[in-house]
Coordinates of C-alpha atoms in Angstrom, one line a residue:
X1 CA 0.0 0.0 0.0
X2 CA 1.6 2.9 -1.3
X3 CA 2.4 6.2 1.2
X4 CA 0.6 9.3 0.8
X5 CA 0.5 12.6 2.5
X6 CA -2.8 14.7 1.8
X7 CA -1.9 18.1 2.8
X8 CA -4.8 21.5 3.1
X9 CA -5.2 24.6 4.2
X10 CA -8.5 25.3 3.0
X11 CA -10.8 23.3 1.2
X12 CA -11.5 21.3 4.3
X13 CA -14.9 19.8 3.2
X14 CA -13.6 18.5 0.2
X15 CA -11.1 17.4 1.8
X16 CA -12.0 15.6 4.8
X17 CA -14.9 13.5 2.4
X18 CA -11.8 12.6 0.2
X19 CA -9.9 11.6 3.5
X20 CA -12.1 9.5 4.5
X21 CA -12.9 7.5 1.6
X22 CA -9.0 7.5 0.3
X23 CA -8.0 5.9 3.9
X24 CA -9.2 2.5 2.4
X25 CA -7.2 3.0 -0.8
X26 CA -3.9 3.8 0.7
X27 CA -1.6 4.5 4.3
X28 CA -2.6 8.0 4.9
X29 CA -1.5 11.0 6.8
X30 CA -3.4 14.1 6.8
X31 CA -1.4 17.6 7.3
X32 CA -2.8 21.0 7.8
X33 CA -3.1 24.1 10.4
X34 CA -4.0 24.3 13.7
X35 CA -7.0 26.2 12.9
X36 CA -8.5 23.9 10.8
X37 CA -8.9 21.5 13.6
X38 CA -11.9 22.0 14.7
X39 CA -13.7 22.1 11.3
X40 CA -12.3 18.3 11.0
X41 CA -12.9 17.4 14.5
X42 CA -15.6 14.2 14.6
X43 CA -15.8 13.9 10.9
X44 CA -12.4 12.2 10.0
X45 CA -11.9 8.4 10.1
X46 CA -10.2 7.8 13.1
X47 CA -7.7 5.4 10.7
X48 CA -6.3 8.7 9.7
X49 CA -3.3 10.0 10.8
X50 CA -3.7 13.3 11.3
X51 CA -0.3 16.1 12.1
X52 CA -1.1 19.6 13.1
X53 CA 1.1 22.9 12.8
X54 CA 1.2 26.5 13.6
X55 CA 0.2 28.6 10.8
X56 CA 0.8 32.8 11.4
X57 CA -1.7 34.8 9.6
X58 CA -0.6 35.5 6.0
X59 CA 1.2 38.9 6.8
X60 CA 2.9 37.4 9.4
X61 CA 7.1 36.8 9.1
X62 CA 6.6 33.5 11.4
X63 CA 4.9 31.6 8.1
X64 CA 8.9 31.3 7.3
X65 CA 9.1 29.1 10.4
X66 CA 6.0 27.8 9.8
X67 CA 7.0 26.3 6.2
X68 CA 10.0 25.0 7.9
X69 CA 7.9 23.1 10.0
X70 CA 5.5 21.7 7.5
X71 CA 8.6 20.5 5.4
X72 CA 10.3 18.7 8.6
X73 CA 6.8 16.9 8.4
X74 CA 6.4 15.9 5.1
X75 CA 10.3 14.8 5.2
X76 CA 9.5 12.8 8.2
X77 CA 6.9 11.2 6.7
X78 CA 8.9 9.6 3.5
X79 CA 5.6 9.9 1.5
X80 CA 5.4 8.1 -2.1
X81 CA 2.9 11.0 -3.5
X82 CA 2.3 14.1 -1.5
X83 CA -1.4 15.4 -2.4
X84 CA -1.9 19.2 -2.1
X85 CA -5.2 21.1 -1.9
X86 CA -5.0 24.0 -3.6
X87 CA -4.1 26.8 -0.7
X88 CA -3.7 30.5 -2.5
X89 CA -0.6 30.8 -0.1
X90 CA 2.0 32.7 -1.6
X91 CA 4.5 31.5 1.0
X92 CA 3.3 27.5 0.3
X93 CA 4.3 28.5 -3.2
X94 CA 7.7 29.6 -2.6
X95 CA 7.9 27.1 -0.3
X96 CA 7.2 24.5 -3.3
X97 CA 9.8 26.4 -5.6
X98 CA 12.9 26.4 -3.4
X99 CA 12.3 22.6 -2.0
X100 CA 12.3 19.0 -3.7
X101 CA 9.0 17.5 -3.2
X102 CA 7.9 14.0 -3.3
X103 CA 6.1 13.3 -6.3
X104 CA 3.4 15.9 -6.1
X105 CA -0.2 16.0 -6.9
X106 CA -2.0 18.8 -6.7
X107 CA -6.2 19.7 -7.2
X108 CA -7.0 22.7 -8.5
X109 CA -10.2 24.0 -7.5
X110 CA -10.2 27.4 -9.1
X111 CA -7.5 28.6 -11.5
X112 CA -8.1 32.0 -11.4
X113 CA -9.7 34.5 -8.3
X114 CA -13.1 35.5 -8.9
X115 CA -14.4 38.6 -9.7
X116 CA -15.3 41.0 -6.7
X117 CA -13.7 38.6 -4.7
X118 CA -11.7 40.9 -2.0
X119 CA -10.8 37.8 0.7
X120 CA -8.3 36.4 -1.9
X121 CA -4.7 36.8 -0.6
X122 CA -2.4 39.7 -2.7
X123 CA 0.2 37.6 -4.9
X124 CA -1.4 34.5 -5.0
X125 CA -2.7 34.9 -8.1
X126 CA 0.7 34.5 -9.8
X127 CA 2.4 32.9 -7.5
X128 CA -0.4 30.0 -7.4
X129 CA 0.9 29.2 -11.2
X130 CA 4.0 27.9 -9.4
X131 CA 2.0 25.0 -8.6
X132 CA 0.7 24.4 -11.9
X133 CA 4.3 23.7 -12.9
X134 CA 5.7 21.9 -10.5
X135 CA 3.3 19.0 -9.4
X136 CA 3.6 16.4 -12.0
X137 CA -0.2 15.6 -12.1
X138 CA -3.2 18.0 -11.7
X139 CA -6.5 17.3 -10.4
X140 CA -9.3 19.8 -11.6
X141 CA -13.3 18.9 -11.2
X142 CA -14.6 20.5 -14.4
X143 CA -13.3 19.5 -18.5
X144 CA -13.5 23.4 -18.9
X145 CA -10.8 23.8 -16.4
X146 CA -8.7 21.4 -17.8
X147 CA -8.7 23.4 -20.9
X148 CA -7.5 26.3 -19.2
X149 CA -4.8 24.7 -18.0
X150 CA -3.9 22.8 -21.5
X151 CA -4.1 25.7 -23.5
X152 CA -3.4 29.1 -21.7
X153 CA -0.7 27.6 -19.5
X154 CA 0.6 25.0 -22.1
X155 CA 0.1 22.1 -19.2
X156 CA 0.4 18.4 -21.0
X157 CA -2.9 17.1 -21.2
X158 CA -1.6 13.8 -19.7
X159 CA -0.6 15.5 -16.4
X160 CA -4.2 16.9 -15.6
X161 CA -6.9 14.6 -14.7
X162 CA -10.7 15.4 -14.3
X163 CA -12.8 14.2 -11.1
X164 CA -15.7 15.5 -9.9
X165 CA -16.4 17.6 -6.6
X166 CA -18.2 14.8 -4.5
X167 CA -21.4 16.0 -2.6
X168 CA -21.0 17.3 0.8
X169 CA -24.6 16.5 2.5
X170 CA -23.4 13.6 3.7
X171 CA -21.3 15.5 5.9
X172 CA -23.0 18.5 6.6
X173 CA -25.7 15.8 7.6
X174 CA -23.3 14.3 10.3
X175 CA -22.1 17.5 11.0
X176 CA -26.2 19.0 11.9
X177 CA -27.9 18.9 15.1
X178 CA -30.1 15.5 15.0
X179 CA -33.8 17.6 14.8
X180 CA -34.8 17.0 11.3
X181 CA -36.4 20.3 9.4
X182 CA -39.3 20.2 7.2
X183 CA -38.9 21.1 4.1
X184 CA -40.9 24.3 3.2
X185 CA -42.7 24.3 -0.4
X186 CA -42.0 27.9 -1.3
X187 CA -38.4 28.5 -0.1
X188 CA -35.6 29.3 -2.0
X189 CA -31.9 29.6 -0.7
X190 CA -28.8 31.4 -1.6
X191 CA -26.1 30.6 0.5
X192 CA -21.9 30.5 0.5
X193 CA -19.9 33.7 0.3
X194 CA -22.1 37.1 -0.9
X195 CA -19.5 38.2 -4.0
X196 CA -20.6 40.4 -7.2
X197 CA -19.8 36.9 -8.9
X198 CA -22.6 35.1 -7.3
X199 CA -25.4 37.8 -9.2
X200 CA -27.2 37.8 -5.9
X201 CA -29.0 41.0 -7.8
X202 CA -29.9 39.3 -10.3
X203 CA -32.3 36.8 -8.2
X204 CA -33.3 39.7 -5.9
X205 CA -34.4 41.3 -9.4
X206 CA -36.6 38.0 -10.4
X207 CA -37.8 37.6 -6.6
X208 CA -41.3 40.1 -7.7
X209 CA -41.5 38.1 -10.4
X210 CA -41.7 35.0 -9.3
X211 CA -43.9 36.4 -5.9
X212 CA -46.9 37.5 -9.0
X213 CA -47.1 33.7 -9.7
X214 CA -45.8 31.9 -6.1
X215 CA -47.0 34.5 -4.1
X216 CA -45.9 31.9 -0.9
X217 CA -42.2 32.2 -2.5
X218 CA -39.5 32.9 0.6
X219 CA -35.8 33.6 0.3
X220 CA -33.2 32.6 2.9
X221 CA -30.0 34.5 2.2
X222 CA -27.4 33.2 4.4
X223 CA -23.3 33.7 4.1
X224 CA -20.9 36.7 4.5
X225 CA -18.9 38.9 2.2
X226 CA -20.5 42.3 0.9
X227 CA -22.3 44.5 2.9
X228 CA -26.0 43.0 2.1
X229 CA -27.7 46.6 3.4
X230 CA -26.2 47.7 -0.9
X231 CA -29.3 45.3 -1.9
X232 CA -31.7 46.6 0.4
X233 CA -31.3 49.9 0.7
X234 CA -35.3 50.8 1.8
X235 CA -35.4 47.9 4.0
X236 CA -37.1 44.4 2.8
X237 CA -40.4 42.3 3.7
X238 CA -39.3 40.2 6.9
X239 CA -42.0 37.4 5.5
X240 CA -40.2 37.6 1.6
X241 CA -36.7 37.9 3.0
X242 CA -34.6 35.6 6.1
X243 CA -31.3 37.4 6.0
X244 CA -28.6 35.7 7.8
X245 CA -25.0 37.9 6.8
X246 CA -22.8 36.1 8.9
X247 CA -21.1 33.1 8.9
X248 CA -23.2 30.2 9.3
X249 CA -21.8 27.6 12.2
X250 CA -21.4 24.2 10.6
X251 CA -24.0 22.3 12.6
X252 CA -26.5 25.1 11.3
X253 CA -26.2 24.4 7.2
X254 CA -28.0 21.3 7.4
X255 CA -30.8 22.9 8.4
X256 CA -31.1 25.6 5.9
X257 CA -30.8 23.1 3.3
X258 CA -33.7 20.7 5.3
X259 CA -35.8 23.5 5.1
X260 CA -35.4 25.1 1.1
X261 CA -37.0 23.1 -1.6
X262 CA -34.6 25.0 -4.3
X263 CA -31.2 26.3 -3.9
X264 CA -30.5 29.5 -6.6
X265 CA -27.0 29.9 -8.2
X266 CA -27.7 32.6 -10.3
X267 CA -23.6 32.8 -10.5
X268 CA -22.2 35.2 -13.6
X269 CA -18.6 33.1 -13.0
X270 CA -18.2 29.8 -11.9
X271 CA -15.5 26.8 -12.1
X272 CA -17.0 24.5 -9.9
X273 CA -19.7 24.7 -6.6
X274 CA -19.3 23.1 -3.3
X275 CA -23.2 24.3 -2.9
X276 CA -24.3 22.5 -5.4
X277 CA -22.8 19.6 -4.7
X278 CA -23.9 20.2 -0.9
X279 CA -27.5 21.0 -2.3
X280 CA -27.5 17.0 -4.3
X281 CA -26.4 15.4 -1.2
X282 CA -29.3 17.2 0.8
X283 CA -31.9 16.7 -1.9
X284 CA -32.3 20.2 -2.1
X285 CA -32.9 21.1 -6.2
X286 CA -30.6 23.5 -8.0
X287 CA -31.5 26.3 -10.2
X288 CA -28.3 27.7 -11.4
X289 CA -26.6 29.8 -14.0
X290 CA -25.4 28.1 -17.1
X291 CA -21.4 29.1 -16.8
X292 CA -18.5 27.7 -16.5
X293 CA -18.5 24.0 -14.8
X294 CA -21.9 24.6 -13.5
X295 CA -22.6 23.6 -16.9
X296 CA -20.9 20.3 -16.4
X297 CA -22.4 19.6 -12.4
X298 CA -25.8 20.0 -13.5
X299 CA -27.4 18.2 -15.8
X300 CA -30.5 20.3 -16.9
X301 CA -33.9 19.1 -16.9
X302 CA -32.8 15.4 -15.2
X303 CA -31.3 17.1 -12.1
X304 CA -31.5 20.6 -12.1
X305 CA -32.1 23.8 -13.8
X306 CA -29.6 25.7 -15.9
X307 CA -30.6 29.2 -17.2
X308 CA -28.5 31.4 -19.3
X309 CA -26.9 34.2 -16.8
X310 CA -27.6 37.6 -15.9
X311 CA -31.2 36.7 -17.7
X312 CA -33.5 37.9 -14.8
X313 CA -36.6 36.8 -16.5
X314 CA -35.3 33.1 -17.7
X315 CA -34.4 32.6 -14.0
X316 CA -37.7 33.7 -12.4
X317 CA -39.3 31.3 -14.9
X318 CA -37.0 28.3 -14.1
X319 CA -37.8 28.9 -10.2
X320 CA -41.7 29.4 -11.0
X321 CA -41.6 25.9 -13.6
X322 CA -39.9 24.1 -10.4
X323 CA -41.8 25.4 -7.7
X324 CA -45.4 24.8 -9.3
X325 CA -44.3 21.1 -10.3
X326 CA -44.2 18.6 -7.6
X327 CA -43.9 15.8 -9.7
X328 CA -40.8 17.6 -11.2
X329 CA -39.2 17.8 -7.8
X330 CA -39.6 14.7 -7.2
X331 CA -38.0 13.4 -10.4
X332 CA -35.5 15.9 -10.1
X333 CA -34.7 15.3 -6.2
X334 CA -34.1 11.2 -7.1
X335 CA -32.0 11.8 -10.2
X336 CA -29.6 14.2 -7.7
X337 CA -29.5 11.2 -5.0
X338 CA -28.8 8.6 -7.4
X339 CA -25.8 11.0 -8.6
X340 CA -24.8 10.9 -5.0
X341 CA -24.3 6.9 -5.0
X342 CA -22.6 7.5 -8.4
X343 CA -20.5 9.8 -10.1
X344 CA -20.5 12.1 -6.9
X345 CA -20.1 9.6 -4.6
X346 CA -16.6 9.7 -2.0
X347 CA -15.7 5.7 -2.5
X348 CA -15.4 6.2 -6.5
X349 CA -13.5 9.3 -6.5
X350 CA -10.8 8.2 -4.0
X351 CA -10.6 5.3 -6.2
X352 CA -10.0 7.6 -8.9
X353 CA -7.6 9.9 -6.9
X354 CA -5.4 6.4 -5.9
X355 CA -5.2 5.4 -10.0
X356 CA -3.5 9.5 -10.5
X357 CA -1.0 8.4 -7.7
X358 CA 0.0 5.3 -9.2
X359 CA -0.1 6.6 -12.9
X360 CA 2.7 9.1 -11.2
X361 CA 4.5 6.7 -9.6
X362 CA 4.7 4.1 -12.7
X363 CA 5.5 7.2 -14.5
X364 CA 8.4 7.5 -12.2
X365 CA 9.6 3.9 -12.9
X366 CA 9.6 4.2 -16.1
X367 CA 12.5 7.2 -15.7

């Protein structure tokens, strides 16, 4: 059983589902921060190993130390393949330039920062290409993305392999508090980070719309990022609008999700979508933006609803169409779980994941 060392510093629900499922494939050991202990605390296999290490703020001088430390573990470890999340950390990156690595595999989860997105760490978007280079295979979850990487950065196309994101109800299901929510006909959700890319105004602008023909219809709005007051700027209807602008604890997602019949991506930029791929594991439907790999995630009409974006009208129509169709739902709800058990399901893309670390290390052999 070959050695491998899965190392994060974000990305953790991806990367704990992975974890967990991989464990069976290969001898594992899980690296990351300190502060992402908590968020994998009760949720891991307890057959993983899992090492810990002091991680400064990204300002901070001490990350030198800090890098030194992560490499003393990785070299103690003797790893066959060393398996990176991607972790927008410009001192990873120089980390990864100055040092010889193990074989290296790294997944890319978005190649470039989105737009309006301010949280995104200054440098990183160059000094993330460093990684592009030197891991010898890629992981990306959408074909569009591996065309980026083929033909704007001239990667091989037998170094980048496509998997999908896995759904994440699962865990935000044994994550939730054990009171089971009933799901409410009329409500729609929009949750995850509040960015310009996620054309939050674009579903605010359909909301009357759709209220002529469902007048029931409820929005949840629940995440962090922009000031919501911008949308709102006479106040809003406490029975149209739940506003939750903060960040929502991770036994509280479950819940929201329980509760909405249709979760809205009404995204203008996308590569891939941890909320949809929560929204299939919970059974929640998916409206979403045709655009970029939301494109390739959903598959319209079977298990979801794509609409072209920044098309106000075609959105409120795709929401109106679901809402007033149980049977739909229904239809729609199965096809999402039956993805779960298939190509979205942990145990087949671990055993994915395993085949890119021995098509590296045969690779290897071969030289």
């Amino acid at each position: 059983m070959i050695k491998v060392a899965l190392l994060h510093f974000s990305f953790e629900d991806y990367t704990i589902e992975l974890a967990n499922s991989l464990v069976k494939h290969v001898d594992l050991t899980l690296i990351h921060p300190e502060k992402l202990s908590n968020a994998c605390s009760n949720v891991l296999d307890s057959s993983i190993r899992v090492i810990s290490f002091k991680k400064p703020r990204i300002r901070d001088p001490r990350n030198l130390l800090s890098m030194y430390t992560m490499m003393r573990i990785i070299k103690d470890i003797q790893p066959d393949v060393l398996h990176v999340q991607e972790t927008n950390d410009p001192w990873y990156d120089w980390t990864l330039l100055i040092n010889k690595m193990p074989p290296l595999v790294t997944t890319i989860h978005d190649i470039f920062r989105h737009p309006g997105d301010s949280m995104s760490v200054f440098g990183s978007e160059y000094t993330r290409r460093i990684a592009f280079y030197r891991s010898q295979q890629l992981i990306v979850h959408t074909h569009q993305l591996k065309k980026i990487l083929t033909e704007q950065f001239r990667i091989p196309q037998e170094r980048v392999n496509v998997l999908p994101h896995g759904e994440l109800g699962s865990l935000y299901q044994r994550r939730g508090k054990q009171n089971s929510q009933t799901r409410e006909p009329n409500t729609l959700l929009f949750f995850g980070r509040i960015w310009p890319y996620k054309g939050l105004k674009y579903l605010l602008q359909a909301m009357p719309l759709i209220a002529e023909r469902i007048p029931e219809v409820k929005l949840i709005i629940a995440g962090r990022g922009e000031n919501i007051k911008q949308y709102f700027p006479n106040g809003y209807d406490e029975k149209r609008y739940e506003i939750i602008n903060d960040f929502i604890p991770l036994e509280e997602v479950s819940n929201l999700f329980q509760r909405s019949t249709v979760t809205v991506l009404p995204y203008i930029e996308a590569s891939q979508s941890g909320v949809a791929a929560l929204s299939y594991g919970m059974g929640t439907l998916v409206v979403a933006s045709e655009v970029g790999g939301l494109s390739e995630i959903i598959q319209h009409k079977k298990d979801g609803l794509l609409v072209p974006p920044c098309d106000v009208q075609s959105l409120a129509d795709a929401i109106i169409y679901l809402l007033s169709d149980r049977d739909l739902q229904q239809s729609m709800r199965t096809a999402a779980l039956a993805r779960c058990q298939e190509d979205l399901n942990w145990s087949n893309i671990a055993a994915q994941t395993a085949q890119v670390y021995y098509k590296e290390l045969n690779m290897q052999n071969k030289y």
